[in-house]
Coordinates of C-alpha atoms and ligand atoms in Angstrom, one line a residue:
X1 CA 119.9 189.1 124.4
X2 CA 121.3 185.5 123.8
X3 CA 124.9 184.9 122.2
X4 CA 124.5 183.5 118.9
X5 CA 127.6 181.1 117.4
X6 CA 128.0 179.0 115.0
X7 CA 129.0 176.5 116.5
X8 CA 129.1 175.2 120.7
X9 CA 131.0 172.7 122.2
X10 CA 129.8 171.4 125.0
X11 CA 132.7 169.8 126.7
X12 CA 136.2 170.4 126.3
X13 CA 138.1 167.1 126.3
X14 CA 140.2 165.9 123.3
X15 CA 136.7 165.2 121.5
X16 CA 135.9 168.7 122.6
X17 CA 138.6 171.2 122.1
X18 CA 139.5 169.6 119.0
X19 CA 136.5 169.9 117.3
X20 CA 136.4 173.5 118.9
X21 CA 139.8 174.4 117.6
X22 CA 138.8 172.6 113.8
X23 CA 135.4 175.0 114.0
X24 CA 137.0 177.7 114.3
X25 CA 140.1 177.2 111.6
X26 CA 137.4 176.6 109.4
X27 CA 136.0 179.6 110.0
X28 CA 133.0 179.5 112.2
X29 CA 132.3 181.3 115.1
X30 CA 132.7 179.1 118.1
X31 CA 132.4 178.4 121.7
X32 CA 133.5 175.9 124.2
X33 CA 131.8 175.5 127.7
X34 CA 133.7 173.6 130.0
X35 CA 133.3 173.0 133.5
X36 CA 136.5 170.7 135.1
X37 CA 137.9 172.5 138.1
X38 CA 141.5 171.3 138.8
X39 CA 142.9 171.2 142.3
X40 CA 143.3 174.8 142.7
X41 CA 140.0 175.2 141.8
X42 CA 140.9 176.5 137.9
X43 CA 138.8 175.3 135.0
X44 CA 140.5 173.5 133.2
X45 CA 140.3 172.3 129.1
X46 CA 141.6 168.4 128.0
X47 CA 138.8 166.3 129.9
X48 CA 139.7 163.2 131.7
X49 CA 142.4 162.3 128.9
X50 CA 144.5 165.3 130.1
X51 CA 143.8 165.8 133.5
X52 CA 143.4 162.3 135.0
X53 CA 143.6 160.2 131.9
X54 CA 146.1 159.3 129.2
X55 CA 148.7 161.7 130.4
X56 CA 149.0 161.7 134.2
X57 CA 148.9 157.8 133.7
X58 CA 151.7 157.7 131.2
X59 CA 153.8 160.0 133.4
X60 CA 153.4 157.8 136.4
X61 CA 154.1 154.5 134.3
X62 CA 157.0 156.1 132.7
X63 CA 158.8 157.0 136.1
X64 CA 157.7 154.0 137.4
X65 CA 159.8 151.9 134.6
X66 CA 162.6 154.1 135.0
X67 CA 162.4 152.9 138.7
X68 CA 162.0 149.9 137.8
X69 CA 164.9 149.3 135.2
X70 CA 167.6 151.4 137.8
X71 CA 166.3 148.7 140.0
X72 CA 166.5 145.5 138.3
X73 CA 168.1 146.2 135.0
X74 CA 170.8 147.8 134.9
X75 CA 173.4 145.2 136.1
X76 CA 173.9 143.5 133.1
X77 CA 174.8 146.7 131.3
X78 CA 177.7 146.8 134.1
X79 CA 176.1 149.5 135.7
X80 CA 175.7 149.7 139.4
X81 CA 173.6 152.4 141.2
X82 CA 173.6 151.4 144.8
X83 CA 170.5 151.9 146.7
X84 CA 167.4 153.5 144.3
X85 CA 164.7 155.0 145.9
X86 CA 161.7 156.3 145.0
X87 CA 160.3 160.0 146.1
X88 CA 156.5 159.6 145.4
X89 CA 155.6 163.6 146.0
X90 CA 158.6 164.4 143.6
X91 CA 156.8 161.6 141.0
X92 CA 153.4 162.9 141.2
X93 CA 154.8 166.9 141.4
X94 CA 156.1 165.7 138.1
X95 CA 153.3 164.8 136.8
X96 CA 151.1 167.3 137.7
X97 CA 153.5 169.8 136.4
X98 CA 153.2 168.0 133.1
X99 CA 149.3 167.8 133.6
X100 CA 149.3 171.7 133.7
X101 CA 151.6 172.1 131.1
X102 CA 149.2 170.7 128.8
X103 CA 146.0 171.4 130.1
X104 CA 147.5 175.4 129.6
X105 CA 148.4 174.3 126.5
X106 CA 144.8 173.7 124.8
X107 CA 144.2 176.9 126.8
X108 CA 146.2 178.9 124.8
X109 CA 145.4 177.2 121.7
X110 CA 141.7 178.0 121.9
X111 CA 142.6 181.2 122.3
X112 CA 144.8 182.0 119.4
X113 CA 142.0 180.2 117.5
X114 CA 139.6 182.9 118.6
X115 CA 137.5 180.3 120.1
X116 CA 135.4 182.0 122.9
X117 CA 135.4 179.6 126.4
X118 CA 132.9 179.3 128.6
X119 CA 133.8 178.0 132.3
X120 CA 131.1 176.2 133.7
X121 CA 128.3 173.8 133.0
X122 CA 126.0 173.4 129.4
X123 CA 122.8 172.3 129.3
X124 CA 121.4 171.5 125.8
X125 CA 117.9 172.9 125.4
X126 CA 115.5 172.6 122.6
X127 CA 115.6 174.7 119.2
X128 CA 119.5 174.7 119.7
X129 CA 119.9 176.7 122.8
X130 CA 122.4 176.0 125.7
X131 CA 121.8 176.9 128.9
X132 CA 125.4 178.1 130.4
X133 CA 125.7 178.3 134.0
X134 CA 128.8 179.4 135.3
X135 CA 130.8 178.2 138.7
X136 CA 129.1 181.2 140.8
X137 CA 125.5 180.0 139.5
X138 CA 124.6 182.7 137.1
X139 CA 123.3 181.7 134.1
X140 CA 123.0 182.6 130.5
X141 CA 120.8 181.2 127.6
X142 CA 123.6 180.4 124.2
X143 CA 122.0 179.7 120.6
X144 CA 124.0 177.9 118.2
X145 CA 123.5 177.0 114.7
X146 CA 124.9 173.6 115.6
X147 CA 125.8 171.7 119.0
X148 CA 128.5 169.7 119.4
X149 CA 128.4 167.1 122.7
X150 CA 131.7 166.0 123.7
X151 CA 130.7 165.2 127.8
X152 CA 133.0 162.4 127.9
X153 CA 132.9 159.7 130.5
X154 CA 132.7 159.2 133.8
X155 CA 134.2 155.5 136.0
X156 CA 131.7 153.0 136.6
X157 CA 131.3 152.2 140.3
X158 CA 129.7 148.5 141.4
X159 CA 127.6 148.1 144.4
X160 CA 129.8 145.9 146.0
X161 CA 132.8 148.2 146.4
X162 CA 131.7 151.4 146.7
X163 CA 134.4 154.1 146.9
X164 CA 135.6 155.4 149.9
X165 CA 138.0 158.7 151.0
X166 CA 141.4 156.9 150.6
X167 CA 141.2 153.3 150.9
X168 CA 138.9 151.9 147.5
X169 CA 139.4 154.7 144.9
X170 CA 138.9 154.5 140.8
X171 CA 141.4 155.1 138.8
X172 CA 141.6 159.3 139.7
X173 CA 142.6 158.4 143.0
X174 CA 145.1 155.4 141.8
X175 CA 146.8 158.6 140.3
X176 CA 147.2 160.2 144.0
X177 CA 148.3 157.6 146.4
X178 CA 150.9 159.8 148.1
X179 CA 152.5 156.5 149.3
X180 CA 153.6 153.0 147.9
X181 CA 150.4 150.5 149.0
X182 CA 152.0 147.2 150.6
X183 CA 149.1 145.1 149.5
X184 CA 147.0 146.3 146.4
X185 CA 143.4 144.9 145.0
X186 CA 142.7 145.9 141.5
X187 CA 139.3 144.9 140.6
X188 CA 139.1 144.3 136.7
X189 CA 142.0 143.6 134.1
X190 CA 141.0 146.0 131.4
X191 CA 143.1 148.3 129.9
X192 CA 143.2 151.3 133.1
X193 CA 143.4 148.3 135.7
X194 CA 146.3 146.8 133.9
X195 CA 148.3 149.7 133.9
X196 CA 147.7 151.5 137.3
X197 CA 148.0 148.2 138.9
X198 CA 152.0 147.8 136.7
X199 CA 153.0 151.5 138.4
X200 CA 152.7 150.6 141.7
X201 CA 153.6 146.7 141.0
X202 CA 156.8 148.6 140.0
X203 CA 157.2 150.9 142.5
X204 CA 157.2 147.5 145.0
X205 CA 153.2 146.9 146.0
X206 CA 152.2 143.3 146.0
X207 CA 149.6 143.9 143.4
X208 CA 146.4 141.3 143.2
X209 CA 144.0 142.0 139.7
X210 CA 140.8 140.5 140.2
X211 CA 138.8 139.9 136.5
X212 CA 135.5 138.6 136.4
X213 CA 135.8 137.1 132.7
X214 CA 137.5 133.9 132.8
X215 CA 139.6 135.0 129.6
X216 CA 142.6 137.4 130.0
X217 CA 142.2 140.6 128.1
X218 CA 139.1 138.8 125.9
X219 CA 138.9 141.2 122.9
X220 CA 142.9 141.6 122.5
X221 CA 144.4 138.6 120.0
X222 CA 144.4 135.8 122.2
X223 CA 148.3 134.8 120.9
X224 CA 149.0 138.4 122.5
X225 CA 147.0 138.4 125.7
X226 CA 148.5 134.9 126.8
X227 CA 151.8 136.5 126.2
X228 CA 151.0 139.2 128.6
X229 CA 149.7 137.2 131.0
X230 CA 152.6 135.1 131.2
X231 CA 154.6 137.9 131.2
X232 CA 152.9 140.3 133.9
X233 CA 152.5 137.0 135.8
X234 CA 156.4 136.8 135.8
X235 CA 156.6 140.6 136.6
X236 CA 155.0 139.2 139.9
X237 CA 151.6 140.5 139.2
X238 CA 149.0 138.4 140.9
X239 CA 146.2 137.6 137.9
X240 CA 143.5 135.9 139.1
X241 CA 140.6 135.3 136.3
X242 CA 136.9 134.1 137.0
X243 CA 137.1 136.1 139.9
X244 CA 134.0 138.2 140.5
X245 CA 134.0 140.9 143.5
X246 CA 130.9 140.3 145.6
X247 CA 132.3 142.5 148.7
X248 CA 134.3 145.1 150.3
X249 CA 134.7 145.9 154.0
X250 CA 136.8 149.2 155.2
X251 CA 138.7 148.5 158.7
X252 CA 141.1 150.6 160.1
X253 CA 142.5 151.3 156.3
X254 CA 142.5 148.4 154.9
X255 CA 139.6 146.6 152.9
X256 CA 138.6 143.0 152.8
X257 CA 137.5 142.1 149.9
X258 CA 135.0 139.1 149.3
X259 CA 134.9 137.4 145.6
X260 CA 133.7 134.3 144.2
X261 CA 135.4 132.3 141.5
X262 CA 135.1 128.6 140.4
X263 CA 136.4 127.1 144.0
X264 CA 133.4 128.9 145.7
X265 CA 133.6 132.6 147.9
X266 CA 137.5 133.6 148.9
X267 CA 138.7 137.1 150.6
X268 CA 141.6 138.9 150.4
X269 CA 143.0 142.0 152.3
X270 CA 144.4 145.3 150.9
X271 CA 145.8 148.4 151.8
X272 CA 144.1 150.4 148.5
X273 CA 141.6 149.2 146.2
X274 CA 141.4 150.3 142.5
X275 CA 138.4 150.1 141.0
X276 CA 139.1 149.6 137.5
X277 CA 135.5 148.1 135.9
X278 CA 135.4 150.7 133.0
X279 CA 133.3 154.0 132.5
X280 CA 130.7 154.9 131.1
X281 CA 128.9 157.8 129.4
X282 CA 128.1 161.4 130.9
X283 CA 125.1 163.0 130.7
X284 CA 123.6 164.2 133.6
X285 CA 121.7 166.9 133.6
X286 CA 123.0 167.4 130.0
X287 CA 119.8 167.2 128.0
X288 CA 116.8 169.0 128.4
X289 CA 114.1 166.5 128.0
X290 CA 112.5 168.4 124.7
X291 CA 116.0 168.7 123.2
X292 CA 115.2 165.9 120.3
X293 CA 118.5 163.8 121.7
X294 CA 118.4 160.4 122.4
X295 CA 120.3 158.0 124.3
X296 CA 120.7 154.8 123.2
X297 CA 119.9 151.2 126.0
X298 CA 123.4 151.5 127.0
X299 CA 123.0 155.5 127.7
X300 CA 125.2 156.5 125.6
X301 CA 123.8 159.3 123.0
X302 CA 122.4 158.2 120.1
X303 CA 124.9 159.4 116.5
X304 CA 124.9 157.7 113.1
X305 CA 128.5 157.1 110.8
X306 CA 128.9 160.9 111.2
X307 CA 128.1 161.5 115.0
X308 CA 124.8 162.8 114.2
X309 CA 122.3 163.0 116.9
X310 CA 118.7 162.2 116.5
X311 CA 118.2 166.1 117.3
X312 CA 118.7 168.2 113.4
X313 CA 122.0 170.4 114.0
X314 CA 123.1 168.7 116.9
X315 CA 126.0 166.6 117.2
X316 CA 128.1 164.1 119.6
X317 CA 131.1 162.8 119.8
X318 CA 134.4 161.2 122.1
X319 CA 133.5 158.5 125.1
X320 CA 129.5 159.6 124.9
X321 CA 128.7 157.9 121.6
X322 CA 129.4 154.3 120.9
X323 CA 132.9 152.9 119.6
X324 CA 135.8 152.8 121.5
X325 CA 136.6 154.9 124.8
X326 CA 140.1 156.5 123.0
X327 CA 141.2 160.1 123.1
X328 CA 142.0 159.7 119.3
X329 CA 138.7 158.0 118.6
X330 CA 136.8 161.6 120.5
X331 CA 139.5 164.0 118.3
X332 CA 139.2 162.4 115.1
X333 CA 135.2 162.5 115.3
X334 CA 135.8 166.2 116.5
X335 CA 137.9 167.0 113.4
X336 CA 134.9 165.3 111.4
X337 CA 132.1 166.7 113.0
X338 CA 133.3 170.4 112.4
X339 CA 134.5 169.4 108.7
X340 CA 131.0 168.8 107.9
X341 CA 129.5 171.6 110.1
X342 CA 131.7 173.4 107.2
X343 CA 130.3 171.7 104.3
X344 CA 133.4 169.4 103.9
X345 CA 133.0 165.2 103.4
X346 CA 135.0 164.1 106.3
X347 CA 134.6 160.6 107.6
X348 CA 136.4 158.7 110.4
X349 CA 137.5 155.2 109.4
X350 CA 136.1 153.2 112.1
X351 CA 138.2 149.8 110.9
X352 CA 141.8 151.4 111.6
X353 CA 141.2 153.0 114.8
X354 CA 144.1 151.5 117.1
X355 CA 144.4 150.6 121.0
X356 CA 147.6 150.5 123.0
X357 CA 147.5 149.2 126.5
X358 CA 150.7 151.1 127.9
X359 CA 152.1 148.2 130.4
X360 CA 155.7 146.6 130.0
X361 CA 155.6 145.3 127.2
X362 CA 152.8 147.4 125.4
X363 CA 150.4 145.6 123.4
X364 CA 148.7 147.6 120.5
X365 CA 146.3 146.6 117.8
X366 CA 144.3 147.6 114.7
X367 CA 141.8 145.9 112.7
X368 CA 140.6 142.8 112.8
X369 CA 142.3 139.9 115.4
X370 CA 143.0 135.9 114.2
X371 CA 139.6 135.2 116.3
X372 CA 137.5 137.7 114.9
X373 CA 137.8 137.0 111.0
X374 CA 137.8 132.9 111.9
X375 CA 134.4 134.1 113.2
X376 CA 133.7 135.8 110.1
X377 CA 134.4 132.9 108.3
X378 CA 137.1 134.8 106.3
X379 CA 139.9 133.1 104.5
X380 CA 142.9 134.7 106.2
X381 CA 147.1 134.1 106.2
X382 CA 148.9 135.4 109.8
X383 CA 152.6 136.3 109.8
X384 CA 154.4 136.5 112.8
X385 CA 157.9 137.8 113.9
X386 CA 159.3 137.4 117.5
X387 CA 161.3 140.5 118.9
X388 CA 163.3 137.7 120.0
X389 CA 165.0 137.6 116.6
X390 CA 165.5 141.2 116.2
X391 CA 169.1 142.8 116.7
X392 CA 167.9 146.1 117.8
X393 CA 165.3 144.6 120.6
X394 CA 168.4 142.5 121.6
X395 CA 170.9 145.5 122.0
X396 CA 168.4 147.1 124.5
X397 CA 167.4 143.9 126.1
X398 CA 163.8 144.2 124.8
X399 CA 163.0 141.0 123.3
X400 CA 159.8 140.0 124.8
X401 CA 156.4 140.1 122.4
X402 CA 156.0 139.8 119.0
X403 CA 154.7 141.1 115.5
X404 CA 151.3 138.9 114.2
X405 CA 149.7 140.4 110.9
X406 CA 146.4 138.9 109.6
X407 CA 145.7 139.2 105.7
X408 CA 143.3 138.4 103.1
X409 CA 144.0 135.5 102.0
X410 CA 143.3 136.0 98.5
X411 CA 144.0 139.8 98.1
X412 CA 146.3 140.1 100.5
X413 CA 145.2 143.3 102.0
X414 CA 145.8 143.9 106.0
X415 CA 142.8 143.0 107.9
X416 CA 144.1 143.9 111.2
X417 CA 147.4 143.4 113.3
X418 CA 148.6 143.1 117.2
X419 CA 152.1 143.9 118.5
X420 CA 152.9 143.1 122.0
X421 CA 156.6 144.2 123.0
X422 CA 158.9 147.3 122.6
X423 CA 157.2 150.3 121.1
X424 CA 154.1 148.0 120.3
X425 CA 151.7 151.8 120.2
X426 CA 154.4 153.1 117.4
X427 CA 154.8 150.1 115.7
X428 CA 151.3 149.8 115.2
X429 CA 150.6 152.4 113.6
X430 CA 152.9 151.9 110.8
X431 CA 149.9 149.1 110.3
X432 CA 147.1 151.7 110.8
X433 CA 148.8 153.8 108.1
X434 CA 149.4 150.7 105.9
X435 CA 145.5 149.8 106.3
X436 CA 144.8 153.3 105.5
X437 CA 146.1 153.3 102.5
X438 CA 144.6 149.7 101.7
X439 CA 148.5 148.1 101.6
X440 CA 148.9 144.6 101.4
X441 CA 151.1 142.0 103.6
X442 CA 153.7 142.0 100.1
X443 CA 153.3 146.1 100.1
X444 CA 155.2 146.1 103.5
X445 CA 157.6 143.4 102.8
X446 CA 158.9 144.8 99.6
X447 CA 159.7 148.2 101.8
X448 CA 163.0 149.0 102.8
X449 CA 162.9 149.0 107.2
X450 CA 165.7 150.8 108.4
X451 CA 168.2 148.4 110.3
X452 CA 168.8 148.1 113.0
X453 CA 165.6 149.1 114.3
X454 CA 162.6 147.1 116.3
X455 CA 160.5 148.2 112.9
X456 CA 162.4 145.2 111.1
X457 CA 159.4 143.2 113.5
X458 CA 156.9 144.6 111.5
X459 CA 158.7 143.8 108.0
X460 CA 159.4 140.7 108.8
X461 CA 156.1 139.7 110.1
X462 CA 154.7 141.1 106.5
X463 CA 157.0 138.8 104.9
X464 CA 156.4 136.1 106.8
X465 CA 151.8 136.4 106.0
X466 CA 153.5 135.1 102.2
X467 CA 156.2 132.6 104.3
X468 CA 158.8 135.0 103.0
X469 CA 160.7 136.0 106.3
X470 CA 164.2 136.3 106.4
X471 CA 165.2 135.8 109.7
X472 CA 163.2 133.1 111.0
X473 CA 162.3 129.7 109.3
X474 CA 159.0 129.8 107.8
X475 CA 156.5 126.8 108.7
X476 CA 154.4 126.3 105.7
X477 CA 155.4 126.2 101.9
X478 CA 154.6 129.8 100.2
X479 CA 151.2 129.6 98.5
X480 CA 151.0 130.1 94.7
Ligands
FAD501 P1 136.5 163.7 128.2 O1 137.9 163.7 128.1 O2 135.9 162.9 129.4 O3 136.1 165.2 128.3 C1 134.7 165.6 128.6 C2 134.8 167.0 129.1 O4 133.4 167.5 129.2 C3 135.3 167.0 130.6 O5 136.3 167.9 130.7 C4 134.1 167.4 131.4 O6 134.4 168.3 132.5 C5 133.3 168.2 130.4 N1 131.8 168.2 130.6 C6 131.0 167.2 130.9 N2 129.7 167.6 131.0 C7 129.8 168.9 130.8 C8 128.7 169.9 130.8 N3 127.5 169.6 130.9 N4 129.1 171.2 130.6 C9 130.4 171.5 130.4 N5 131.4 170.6 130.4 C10 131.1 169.4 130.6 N6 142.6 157.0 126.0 C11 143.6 156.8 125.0 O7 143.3 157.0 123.9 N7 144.9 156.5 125.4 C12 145.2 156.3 126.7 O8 146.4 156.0 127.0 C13 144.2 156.5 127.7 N8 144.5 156.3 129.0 C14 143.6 156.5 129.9 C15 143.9 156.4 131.3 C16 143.0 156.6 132.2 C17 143.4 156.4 133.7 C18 141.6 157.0 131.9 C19 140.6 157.2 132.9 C20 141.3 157.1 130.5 C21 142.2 156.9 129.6 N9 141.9 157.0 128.2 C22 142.9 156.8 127.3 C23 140.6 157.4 127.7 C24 140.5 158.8 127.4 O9 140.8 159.6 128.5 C25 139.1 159.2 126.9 O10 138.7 158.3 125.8 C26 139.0 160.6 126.4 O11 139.3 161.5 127.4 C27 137.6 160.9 125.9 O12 137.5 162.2 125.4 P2 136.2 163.0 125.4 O13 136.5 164.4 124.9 O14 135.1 162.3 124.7 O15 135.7 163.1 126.9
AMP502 P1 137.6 147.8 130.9 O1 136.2 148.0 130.6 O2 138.5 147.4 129.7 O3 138.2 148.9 131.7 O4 137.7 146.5 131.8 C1 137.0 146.4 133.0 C2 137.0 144.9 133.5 O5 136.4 144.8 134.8 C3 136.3 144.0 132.6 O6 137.2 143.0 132.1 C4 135.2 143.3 133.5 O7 135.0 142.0 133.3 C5 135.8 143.6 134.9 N1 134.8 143.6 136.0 C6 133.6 144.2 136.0 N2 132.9 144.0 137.2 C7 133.7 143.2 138.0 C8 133.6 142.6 139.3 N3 132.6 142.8 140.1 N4 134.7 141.8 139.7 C9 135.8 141.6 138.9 N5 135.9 142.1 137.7 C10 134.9 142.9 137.2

């Protein structure tokens, strides 16, 4: 006889246990089949975000600044620490110790949820069945009143540098290098290229990012990604744009890569390779071909608003369906999706779903950016404010970036807003709560920002949308 549940989760990444764990508070009965083995061959719950995502990458960039800053920044404080070195086991021990703390984390929670797990592979069948198989092979047949698809993602890989044991790895195996590369490629400057490619810049590789588009970081506010770029430049990373990889070829552990740009076919030799060219959507051998689910031309499954599938009671959700490859995007559609498995009238607010690309400075952003709503045609008033101005960035020698806020111009309402500089990801979403809440620029200005803080940024940038900032000299006489 099958198992019958209310609900199934097939996958158990942030989209996944989240919308497992919301299932289950609400009430239904609920399962979650996952099938990531870690490196002691466990299964494991959190996906890629916790296991070699979001987390083991933040660990890494985190020691990596501390490195970093002992390094080259603590002189003018008047500190002196003599010779700082670096012990790469002892970093990545680190993080995998915080990998497992997490990963054990959802573990437990699923459990005090009563949410039964399932360690192996789903496959979804048709009239709402799943066909579990588990890690020795045996298999079970699981019938759901409704299916919830949370596969994730998996790294794209490109012809022309395919991966290899240890020398051109994606972004798993940038999380890994047991020791400091001399010379290191990074093929694409997206968000995961940018950052793996700062760690090891930091930790003293000679790091070389080479991006096809001739446009640094082309959907981020264009104000913001020269800033980066100028700034990372002067970090000593090596940015060169227009520069599509054609080649790769592995000698004696290094790689030569060939790439074209404007000036015709160049090559350049690494010790690693990272590539970083994005991911895309995972479903093999997910969906029986009678299931009633589609995928759409890009293969990612087919939902509506609500993650629907084209398939009556089944459901998908996280880096599968379209919209943005975030952990919070996947959870937030999980917490939906079970919501209205339940009866409730959830909806995700696809306008204020922020980004944070987790280099030094961070840059983080919301909404619309200054070239999107000139596209629209929309009449539109931008404050800035400069961390350069603010006492608290000053005291901790943080003053690079700044705050830009894009309004309506006749409402005033927040259309979107970038921050690129210290605690850009937190700073943000201040702005995401702001939009949430429909706030306009004067909303935030009339607020009281604690001082000294880097928030003041974010005030004075909403003061400075009406030409009302304080601390800087505003350009244009305040419109009536
Ligand atoms: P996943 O996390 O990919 O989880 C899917 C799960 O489903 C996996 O555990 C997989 O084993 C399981 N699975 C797949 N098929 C089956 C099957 N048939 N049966 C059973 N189980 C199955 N996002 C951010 O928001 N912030 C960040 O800072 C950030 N940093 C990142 C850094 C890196 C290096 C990478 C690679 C990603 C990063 N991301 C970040 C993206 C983030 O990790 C993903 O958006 C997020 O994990 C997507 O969640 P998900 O639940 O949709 O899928
Ligand atoms: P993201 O999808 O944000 O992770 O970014 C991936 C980046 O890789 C994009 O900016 C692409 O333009 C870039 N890219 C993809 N293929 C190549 C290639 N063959 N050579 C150089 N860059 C590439």
């Amino acid at each position: 006889m099958s198992k019958k549940f209310d609900v199934v989760v097939v996958g158990g990444g942030p989209g996944g246990y989240v919308a497992a764990i919301r299932s289950a508070q609400l009430g239904l009965k609920t399962a979650c089949i996952e099938k990531w083995l870690n490196k002691e061959g466990k299964t494991v719950f959190g996906g890629t975000c916790l296991n070699v995502g979001c987390i083991p990458s933040k660990a890494l960039l985190d020691t990596s600044h501390k490195y970093e800053e002992a390094k080259e920044k603590f002189d003018v404080h008047g500190i002196s620490t003599g010779d700082v070195t670096i012990d790469i086991a002892a970093m990545l021990k680190r993080k995998d110790q915080i990998v497992k703390n997490l990963t054990g984390g959802v573990a437990t929670l699923l459990k005090a949820n009563g949410v039964t797990t399932f360690e192996g592979t789903g496959k979804v069948l048709a009239g709402k069945q799943i066909e579990f198989t588990n890690h020795a092979g045996a298999t079970e047949t699981l019938e759901a009143d409704n299916i919830i698809i949370a596969t994730g993602s998996v790294p794209f890989n490109i012809p022309p540098a395919p991966l290899t044991d240890d020398v051109i790895v994606d972004s798993t195996g940038a999380l890994e290098f047991t020791e400091v590369p001399k010379r290191l490629g990074v093929i694409g400057a997206g968000v995961i290229g940018l950052e793996l490619g700062s760690v090891w810049m930091r930790l003293g590789s000679e790091v070389v990012v080479l991006e096809a588009q001739d446009k640094f970081l082309h959907t981020v506010d264009q104000a913001a990604a020269k800033e980066a770029q100028k700034l990372f430049t002067k970090q000593g990373m090596d940015i060169r744009l227009g520069a599509r990889v054609t080649g790769t070829e592995v000698k004696k552990g290094q790689v030569t890569v060939t790439y074209q740009d404007a000036d015709g076919e160049k090559k350049e030799v690494f010790d690693k390779l990272i590539v970083a060219v994005g991911r895309r959507p995972y479903t093999e051998g997910l969906l029986s071909g009678d299931c009633g689910v589609e995928l759409d031309e890009r293969g990612f499954i087919h939902v509506d608003d609500t993650c629907r599938t084209d398939a009556p009671g089944i459901w998908a959700i996280g880096d599968v369906v379209r919209g943005p490859m975030l952990a919070h995007k996947a959870s937030e559609e999980g917490v939906m999706v079970a919501e209205r498995i339940a009866g409730h009238k959830a909806q995700v607010n696809y306008d204020a779903v922020p980004s944070v690309i987790y280099t030094h400075p961070e840059i983080a952003a919301v909404g619309k950016t200054e070239e999107q709503v000139k596209a629209e045609g929309v009449d539109y008033n931008v404050g800035m404010f400069p961390f350069a101005a603010i006492g608290r960035a000053m005291a901790s020698g943080d003053t690079d970036g700044f705050v830009k806020i894009i309004a309506d111009a006749e409402s005033d309402r927040i259309l979107g807003a970038t921050v690129i500089g210290p605690a850009a990801g937190e700073l943000c979403q201040q702005m995401v709560i702001a939009m949430e809440f429909g706030s306009s620029a004067e909303d935030i200005g009339m607020m009281v920002f604690s001082h000294p803080t880097v928030s003041e940024a974010v005030h004075e940038a909403a003061l400075a949308v009406n030409n009302a900032a304080i601390h800087k000299v505003n350009r244009k006489p305040k419109k009536k």
